Each structure stands twice: as structure tokens, then as C-alpha cells.
Short mmCIF file of C-alpha atoms in Angstrom, two decimals:
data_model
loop_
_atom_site.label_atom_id
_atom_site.label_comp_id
_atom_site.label_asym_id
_atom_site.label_seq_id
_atom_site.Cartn_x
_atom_site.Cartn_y
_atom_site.Cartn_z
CA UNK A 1 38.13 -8.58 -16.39
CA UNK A 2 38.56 -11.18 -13.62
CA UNK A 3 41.79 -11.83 -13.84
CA UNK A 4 43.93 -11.47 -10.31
CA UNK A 5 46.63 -8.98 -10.66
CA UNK A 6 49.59 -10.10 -8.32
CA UNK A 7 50.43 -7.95 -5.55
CA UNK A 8 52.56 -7.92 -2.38
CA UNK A 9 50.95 -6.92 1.19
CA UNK A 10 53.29 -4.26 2.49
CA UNK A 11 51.14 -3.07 5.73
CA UNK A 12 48.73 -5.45 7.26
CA UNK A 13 46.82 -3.13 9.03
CA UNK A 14 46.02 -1.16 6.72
CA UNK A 15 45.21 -4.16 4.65
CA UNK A 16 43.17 -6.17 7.15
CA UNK A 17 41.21 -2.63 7.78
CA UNK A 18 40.36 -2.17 4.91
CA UNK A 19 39.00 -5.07 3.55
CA UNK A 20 37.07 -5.47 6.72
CA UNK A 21 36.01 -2.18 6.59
CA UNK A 22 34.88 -2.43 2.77
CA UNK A 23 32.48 -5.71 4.23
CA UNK A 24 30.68 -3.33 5.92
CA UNK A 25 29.08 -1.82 2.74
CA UNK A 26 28.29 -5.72 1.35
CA UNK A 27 25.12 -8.51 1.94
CA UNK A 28 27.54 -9.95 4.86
CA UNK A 29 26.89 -6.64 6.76
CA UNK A 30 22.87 -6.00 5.73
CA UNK A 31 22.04 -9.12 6.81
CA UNK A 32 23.26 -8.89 10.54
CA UNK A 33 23.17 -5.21 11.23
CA UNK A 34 19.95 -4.12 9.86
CA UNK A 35 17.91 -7.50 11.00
CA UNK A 36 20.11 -6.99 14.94
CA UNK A 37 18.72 -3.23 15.06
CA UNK A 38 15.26 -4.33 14.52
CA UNK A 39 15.76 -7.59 16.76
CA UNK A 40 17.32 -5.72 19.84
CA UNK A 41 17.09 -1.87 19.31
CA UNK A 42 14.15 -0.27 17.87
CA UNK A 43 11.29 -1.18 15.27
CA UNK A 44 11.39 2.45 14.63
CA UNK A 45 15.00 2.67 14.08
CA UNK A 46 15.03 -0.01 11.72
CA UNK A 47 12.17 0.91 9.28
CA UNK A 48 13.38 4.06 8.65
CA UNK A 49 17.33 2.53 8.29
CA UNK A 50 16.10 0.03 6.01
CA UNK A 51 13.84 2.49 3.86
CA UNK A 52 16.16 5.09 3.66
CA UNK A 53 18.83 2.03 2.32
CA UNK A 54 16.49 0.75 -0.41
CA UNK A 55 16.03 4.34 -1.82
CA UNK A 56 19.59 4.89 -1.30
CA UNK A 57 21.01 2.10 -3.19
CA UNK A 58 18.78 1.75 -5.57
CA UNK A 59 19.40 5.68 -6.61
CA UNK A 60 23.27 4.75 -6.53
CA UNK A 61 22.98 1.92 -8.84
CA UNK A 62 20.59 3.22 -11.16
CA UNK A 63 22.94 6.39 -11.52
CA UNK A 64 25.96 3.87 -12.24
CA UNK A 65 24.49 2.18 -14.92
CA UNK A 66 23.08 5.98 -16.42
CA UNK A 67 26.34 7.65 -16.18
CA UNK A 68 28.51 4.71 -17.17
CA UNK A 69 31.40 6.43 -15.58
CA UNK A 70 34.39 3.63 -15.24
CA UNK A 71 36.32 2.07 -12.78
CA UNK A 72 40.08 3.07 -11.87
CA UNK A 73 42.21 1.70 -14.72
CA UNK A 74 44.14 -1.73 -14.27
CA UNK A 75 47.32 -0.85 -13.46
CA UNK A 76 48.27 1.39 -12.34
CA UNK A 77 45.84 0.51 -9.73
CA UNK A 78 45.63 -2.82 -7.98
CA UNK A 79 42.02 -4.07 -7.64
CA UNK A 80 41.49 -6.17 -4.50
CA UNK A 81 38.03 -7.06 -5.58
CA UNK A 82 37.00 -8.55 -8.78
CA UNK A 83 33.07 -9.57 -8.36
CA UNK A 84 32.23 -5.58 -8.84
CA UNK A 85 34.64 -4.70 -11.66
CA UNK A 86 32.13 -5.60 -14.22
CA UNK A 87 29.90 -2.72 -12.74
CA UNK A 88 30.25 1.39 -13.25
CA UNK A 89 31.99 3.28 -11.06
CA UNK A 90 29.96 6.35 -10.09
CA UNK A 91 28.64 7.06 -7.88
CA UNK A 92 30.59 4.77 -4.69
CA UNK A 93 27.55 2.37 -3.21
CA UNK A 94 29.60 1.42 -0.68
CA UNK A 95 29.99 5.26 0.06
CA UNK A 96 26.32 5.88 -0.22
CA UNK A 97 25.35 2.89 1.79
CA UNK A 98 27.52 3.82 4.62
CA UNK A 99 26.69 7.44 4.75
CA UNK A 100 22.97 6.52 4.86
CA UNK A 101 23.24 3.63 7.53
CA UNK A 102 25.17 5.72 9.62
CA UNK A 103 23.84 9.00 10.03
CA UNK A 104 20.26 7.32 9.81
CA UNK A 105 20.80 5.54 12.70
CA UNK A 106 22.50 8.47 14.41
CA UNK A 107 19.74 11.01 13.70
CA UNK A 108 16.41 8.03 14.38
CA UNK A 109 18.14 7.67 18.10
CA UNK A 110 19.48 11.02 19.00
CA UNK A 111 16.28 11.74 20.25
CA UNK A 112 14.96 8.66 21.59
CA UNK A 113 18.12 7.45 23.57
CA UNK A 114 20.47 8.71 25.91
CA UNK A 115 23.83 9.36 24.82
CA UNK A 116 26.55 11.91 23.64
CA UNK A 117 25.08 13.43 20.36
CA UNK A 118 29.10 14.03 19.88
CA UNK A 119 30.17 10.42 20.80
CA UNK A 120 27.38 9.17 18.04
CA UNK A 121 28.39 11.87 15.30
CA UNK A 122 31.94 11.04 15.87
CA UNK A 123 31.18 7.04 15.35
CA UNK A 124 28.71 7.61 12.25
CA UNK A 125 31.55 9.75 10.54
CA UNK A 126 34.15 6.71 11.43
CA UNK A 127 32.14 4.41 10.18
CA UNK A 128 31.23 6.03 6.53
CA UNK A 129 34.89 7.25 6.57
CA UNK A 130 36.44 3.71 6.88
CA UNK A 131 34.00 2.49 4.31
CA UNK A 132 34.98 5.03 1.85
CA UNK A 133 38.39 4.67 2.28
CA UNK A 134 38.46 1.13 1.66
CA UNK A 135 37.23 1.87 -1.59
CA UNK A 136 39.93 3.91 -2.49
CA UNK A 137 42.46 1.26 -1.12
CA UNK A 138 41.04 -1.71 -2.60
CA UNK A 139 41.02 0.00 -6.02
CA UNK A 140 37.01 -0.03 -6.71
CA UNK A 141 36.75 3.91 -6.88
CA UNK A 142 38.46 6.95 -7.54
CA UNK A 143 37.99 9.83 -4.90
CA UNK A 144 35.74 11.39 -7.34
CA UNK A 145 33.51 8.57 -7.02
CA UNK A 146 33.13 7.84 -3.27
CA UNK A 147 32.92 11.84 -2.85
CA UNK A 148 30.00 11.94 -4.68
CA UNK A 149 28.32 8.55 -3.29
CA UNK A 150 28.52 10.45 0.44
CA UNK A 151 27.37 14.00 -1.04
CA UNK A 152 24.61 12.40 -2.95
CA UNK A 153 23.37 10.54 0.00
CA UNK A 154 23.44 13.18 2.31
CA UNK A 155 21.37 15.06 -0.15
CA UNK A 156 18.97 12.21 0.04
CA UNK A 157 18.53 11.76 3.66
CA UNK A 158 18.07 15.81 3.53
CA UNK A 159 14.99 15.57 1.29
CA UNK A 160 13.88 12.56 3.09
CA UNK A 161 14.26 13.26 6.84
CA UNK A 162 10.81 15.87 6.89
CA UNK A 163 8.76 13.06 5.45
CA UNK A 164 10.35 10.45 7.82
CA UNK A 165 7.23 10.50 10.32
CA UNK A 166 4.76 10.51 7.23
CA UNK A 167 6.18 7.35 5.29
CA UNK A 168 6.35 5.32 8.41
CA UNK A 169 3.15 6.24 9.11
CA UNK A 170 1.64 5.13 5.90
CA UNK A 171 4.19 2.11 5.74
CA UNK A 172 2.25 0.79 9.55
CA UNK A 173 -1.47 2.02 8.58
CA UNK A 174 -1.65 1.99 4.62
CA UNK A 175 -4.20 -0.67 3.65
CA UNK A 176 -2.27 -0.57 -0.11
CA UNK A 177 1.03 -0.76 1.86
CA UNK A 178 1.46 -4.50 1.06
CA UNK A 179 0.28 -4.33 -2.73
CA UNK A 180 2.36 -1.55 -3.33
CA UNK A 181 5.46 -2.48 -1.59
CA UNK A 182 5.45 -5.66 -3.80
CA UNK A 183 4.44 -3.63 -7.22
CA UNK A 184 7.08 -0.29 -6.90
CA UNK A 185 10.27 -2.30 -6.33
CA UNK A 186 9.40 -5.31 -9.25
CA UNK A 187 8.04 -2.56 -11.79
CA UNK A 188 11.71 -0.64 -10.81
CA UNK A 189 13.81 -3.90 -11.30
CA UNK A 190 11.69 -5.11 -14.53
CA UNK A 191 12.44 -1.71 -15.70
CA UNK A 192 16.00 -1.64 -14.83
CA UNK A 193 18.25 0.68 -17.23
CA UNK A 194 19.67 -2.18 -20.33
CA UNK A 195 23.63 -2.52 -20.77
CA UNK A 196 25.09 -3.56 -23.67
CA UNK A 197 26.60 -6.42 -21.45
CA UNK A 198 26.04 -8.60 -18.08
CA UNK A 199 26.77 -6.50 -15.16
CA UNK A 200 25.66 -7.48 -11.70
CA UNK A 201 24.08 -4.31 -10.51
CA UNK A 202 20.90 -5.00 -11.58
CA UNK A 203 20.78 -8.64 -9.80
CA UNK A 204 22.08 -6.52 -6.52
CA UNK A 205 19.51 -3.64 -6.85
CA UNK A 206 16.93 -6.44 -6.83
CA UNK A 207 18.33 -8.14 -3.59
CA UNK A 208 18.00 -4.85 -2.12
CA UNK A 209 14.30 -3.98 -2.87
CA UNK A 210 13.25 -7.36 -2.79
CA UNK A 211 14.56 -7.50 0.95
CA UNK A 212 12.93 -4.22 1.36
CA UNK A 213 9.96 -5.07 0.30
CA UNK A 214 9.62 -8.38 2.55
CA UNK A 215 10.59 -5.94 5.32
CA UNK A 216 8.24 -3.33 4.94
CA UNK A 217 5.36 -6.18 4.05
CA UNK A 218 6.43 -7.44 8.03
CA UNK A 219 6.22 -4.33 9.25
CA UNK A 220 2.46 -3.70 8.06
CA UNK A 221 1.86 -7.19 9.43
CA UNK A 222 2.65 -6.60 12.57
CA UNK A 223 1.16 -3.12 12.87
CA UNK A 224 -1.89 -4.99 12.03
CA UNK A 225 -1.87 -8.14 14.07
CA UNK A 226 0.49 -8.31 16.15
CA UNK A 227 1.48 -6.40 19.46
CA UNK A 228 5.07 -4.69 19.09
CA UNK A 229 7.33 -7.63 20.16
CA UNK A 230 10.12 -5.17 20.95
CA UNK A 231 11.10 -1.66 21.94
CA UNK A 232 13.08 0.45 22.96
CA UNK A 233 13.58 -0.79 26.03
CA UNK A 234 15.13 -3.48 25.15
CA UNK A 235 18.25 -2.17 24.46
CA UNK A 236 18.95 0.82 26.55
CA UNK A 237 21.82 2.51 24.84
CA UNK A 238 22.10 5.20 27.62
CA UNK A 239 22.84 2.29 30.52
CA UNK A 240 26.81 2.69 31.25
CA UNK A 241 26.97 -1.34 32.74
CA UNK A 242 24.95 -4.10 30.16
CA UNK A 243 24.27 -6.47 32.64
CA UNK A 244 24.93 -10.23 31.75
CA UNK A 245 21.61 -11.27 31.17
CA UNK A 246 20.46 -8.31 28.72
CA UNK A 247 24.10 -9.62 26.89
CA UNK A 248 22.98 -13.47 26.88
CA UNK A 249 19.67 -12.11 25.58
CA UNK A 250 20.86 -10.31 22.89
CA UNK A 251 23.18 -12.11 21.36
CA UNK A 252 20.58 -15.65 21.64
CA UNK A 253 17.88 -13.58 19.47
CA UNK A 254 20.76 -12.49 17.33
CA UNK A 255 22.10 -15.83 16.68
CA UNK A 256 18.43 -17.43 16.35
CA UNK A 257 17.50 -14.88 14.19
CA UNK A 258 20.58 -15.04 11.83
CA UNK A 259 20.17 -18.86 11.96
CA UNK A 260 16.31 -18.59 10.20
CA UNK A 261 17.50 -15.62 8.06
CA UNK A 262 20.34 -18.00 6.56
CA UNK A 263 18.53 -20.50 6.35
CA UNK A 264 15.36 -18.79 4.78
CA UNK A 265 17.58 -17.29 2.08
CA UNK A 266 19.15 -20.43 1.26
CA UNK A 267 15.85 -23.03 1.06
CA UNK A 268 13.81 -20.16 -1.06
CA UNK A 269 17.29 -19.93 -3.63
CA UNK A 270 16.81 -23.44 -3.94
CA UNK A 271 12.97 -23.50 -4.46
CA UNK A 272 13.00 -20.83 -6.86
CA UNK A 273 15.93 -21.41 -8.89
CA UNK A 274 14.40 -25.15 -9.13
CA UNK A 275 11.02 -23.88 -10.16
CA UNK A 276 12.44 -21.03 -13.02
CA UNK A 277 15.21 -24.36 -13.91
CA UNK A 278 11.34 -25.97 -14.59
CA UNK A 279 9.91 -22.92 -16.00
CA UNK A 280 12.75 -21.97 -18.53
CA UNK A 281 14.34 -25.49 -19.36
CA UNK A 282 18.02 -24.68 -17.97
CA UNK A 283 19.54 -26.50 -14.83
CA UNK A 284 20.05 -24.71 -11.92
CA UNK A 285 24.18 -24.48 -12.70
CA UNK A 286 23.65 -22.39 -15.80
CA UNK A 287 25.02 -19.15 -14.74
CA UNK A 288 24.12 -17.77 -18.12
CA UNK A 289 20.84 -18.52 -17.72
CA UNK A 290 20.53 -17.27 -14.23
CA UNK A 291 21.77 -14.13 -15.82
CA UNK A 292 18.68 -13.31 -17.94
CA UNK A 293 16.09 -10.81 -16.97
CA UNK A 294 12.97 -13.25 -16.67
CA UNK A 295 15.25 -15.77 -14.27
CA UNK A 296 17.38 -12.95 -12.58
CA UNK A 297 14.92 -10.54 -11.31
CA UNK A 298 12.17 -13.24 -10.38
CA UNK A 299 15.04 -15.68 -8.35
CA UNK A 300 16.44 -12.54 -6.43
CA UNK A 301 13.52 -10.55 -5.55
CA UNK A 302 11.54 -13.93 -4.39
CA UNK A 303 14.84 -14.89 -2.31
CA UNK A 304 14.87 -11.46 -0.92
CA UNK A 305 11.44 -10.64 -0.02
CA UNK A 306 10.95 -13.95 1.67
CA UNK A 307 14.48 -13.39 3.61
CA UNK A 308 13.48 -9.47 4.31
CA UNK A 309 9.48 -11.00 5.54
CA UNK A 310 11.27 -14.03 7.72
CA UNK A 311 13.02 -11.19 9.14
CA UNK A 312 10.39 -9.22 10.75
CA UNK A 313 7.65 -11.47 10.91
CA UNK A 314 8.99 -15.21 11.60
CA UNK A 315 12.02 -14.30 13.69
CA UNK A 316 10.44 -12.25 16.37
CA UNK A 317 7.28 -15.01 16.71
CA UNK A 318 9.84 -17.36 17.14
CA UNK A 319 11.06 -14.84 20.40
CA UNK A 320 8.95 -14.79 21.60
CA UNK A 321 8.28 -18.86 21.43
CA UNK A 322 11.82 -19.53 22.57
CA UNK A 323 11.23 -16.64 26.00
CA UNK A 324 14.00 -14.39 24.39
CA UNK A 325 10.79 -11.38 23.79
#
């Protein structure tokens, strides 16, 4: 493990696609998509995309480190990735990710926006597609794998989609939303199934409910006491000409918002790590130590949560302070 394998590019297109495409199911592609919906789409929208992605994922990576099914073998395939070869490989995260984002977001706007149902199923099947093909391509999964990441997640958004309406509802109006958005996902990741060895799922599956948890915890807030800084107005997807001012808009709250999200994430890794570093008597470039279950899930989830609260709560007050509401 973690050692390059040599390999020569033979179609760049395919290449460049593919490794684009498998971005789409990583942190690079959470962090602007999911935070952009909520920004400059819907609140709505967004809840129940970023919900339905912390069940999702955590499910996948759970069943990963259950089954302990394993990767292609090295050769005869060529891995283009090496961070994720430590980890199991079924069921495809990527696969599940995409398959939830996608037809999430495609089902939460069918019926509150104007556009082609066809155009939007054809774009949500393009999208999971490409992502699940690049898993294949970059040598992370057998078909076997990714097949089952989409089937299982269209299973879950199945089960789900009936209680959609009831879960946001109780998510806005619960008065043990915050408490138990903070308890479920650190008794989960404190509980996390043991390996015999270091693999980086469980670090990831805390990132994930720890920035679902800050979410959700900004979402009560602002039920609570705040007016709704956006809807769907905002962001007509039905209007065939964007004018240039709804584009200049967009894309400053994007940019501002990305700006405090980075930055967020990168003061609180600093904070924390320096505080557990304290704690635990190990300096903050100990990636052993970093790796142990009382530094790990503490440092991730604390990251997370305050990246996933700056997100929905500091972001759009700073909107609306800047004119951009």
C-alpha cells in the first residue's frame, strides 16, 4: 500500500473526466455544492440533501468496514488513487454519494421549480453515472461494488422519501433537535466498527456527521431566531435568461461564503489539534497520534460541526451584512 504504480496516459479525455468526475464524490465537492444550494437555491433543498448524505454515507462506510470486501487487486489494475486504498471496497461511497445527491436534489425541486422533469432526470443520471464510472477507471472499485453503492442508496432514499416532510419538520421545531443532533452522530463515531488496522473511513464518517450535525444545529437556529434569509426565489431555476445581476449575486455569496467556510475549517483544525496536542502530550505533526480514537474522532467532528454551523448560521448573517440577502 501507497506505493505509485507507473502508468502511461493513453486518452486524455477519458483521463481528465474521470478524475474530475471522481472529485465530485470527495470533501472538494461537499464543501461547495451542498453549502451553494443552501446559499442560493433552497433551505429546503439543502436540509433534506444534506440529511439524506449523512445517513447515506455513513450506512456506506459502516457496511465497508462490516463486510471487509477488498479492493481490485494491484495489478492487474492500475490504481489512480492511493489515500482510499487502505479502506474496504464495498459498497462504492462515491457511488452512493452521487446517487443520493443527485436524485435528492432532483426529486426536493421537481415540485417546487419549473423545469423539464426529463431534462433534470437525464442530468441526475449523468451525474451519478460519471461518478461511478470513474471509480471503475481509476481502479478504486469493481462493478460489483459501485452497483451495489447506487442500488443500496436508492433503496435508502426509497425508505426515506415518505418521512422527508416529518424529519424536517422535527429537525426546524424539535426543542431536543440540537442535543440530539450533537449526541446520535458522536455516540455513532465513538462506536465506530474496530479494524485490526488504521483505515481512514472512520476519520471520514466523522467529517461527515460532524458537518451534519453543525448543519442541522444551524438549521434549528434559524428556525428559531432568525427570519429565512433565503428562498426560493432567489434562484429561479425555471427563468430561461439569468440576468447579470442575479449572476454577480450569486457567485459574491458563493465566494464569501466559501471564503468563511475555508477559513472556519482551517482556524478550528488548528485550535483543536493544539488543544488534544495539550491534552494527550503529542505535537500536532504526529500522524500516529492523530490516528487514535480519543484524538481522531474529537479533532474531526469539532472541525466539522463548527465548519457545517459557520455554514448555515455565520455565512448567511454575514449576507445579509455585506447586501448580498
Amino acid at each position: 500500500q501507497g506505493c505509485a504504480q507507473k502508468y502511461i496516459v493513453k486518452n486524455y479525455f477519458y483521463y481528465y473526466l474521470f478524475k474530475f468526475s471522481a472529485a465530485l464524490g470527495e470533501e472538494i465537492f461537499y464543501i461547495t455544492f451542498l453549502p451553494f444550494t443552501y446559499w442560493n437555491i433552497d433551505h429546503s433543498v439543502s436540509r433534506r440533501m444534506i440529511i439524506i448524505w449523512s445517513i447515506v454515507m455513513y450506512i456506506g462506510q459502516v457496511s465497508k468496514d462490516i463486510l471487509k470486501w477488498p479492493r481490485p487487486l494491484s495489478p492487474p489494475v492500475v490504481k489512480l488513487e492511493m489515500r482510499t486504498d487502505a479502506e474496504y471496497g464495498m459498497p462504492s461511497t462515491h457511488a452512493m454519494a452521487a446517487t443520493a445527491i443527485s436524485f435528492s436534489f432532483l426529486t426536493a425541486t421537481t415540485n417546487q421549480y419549473k423545469y423539464p422533469f426529463e431534462l433534470g432526470l437525464v442530468a441526475a443520471f449523468v451525474f451519478s453515472m460519471l461518478v461511478c464510472l470513474s471509480r471503475l477507471y481509476t481502479g478504486m472499485h469493481t462493478v460489483l461494488d459501485v452497483i451495489g453503492g447506487a442500488l443500496i442508496s436508492a433503496v435508502l432514499l426509497m425508505l426515506l422519501y415518505p418521512a422527508w416532510d416529518t424529519i424536517d419538520h422535527l429537525l426546524l421545531t424539535s426543542p431536543f433537535c440540537p442535543l440530539l443532533s450533537i449526541v446520535v452522530p458522536l455516540v455513532l463515531c465513538y462506536n465506530y466498527p474496530k479494524l485490526d488496522y488504521y483505515s481512514p473511513t472512520r476519520g471520514d464518517t466523522t467529517t461527515i456527521l460532524g458537518a451534519g450535525a453543525g448543519a442541522t444545529v444551524g438549521f434549528w437556529l434559524n428556525n428559531q431566531y432568525a427570519a429565512p434569509a433565503y428562498t426560493g426565489e432567489n434562484l429561479q431555476l425555471g427563468i430561461p435568461l439569468i440576468t447579470s445581476k442575479i449572476v454577480v449575486v450569486v457567485l459574491a455569496r458563493f465566494f464569501v461564503g466559501i471564503f468563511v467556510v475555508l477559513l472556519t475549517r482551517q482556524l478550528m483544525k488548528s485550535v483543536v489539534l493544539g488543544m488534544l496536542g495539550y491534552r494527550y502530550k503529542f505535537p500536532i505533526g504526529d500522524l500516529e497520534a492523530r490516528r487514535r480514537l480519543e484524538v481522531e474522532v474529537p479533532y474531526k467532528f469539532i472541525t466539522y460541526s463548527s465548519v457545517g454551523f459557520s455554514a448555515t448560521v455565520i455565512v448567511p448573517l454575514l449576507h445579509k451584512l455585506l447586501g448580498l440577502m
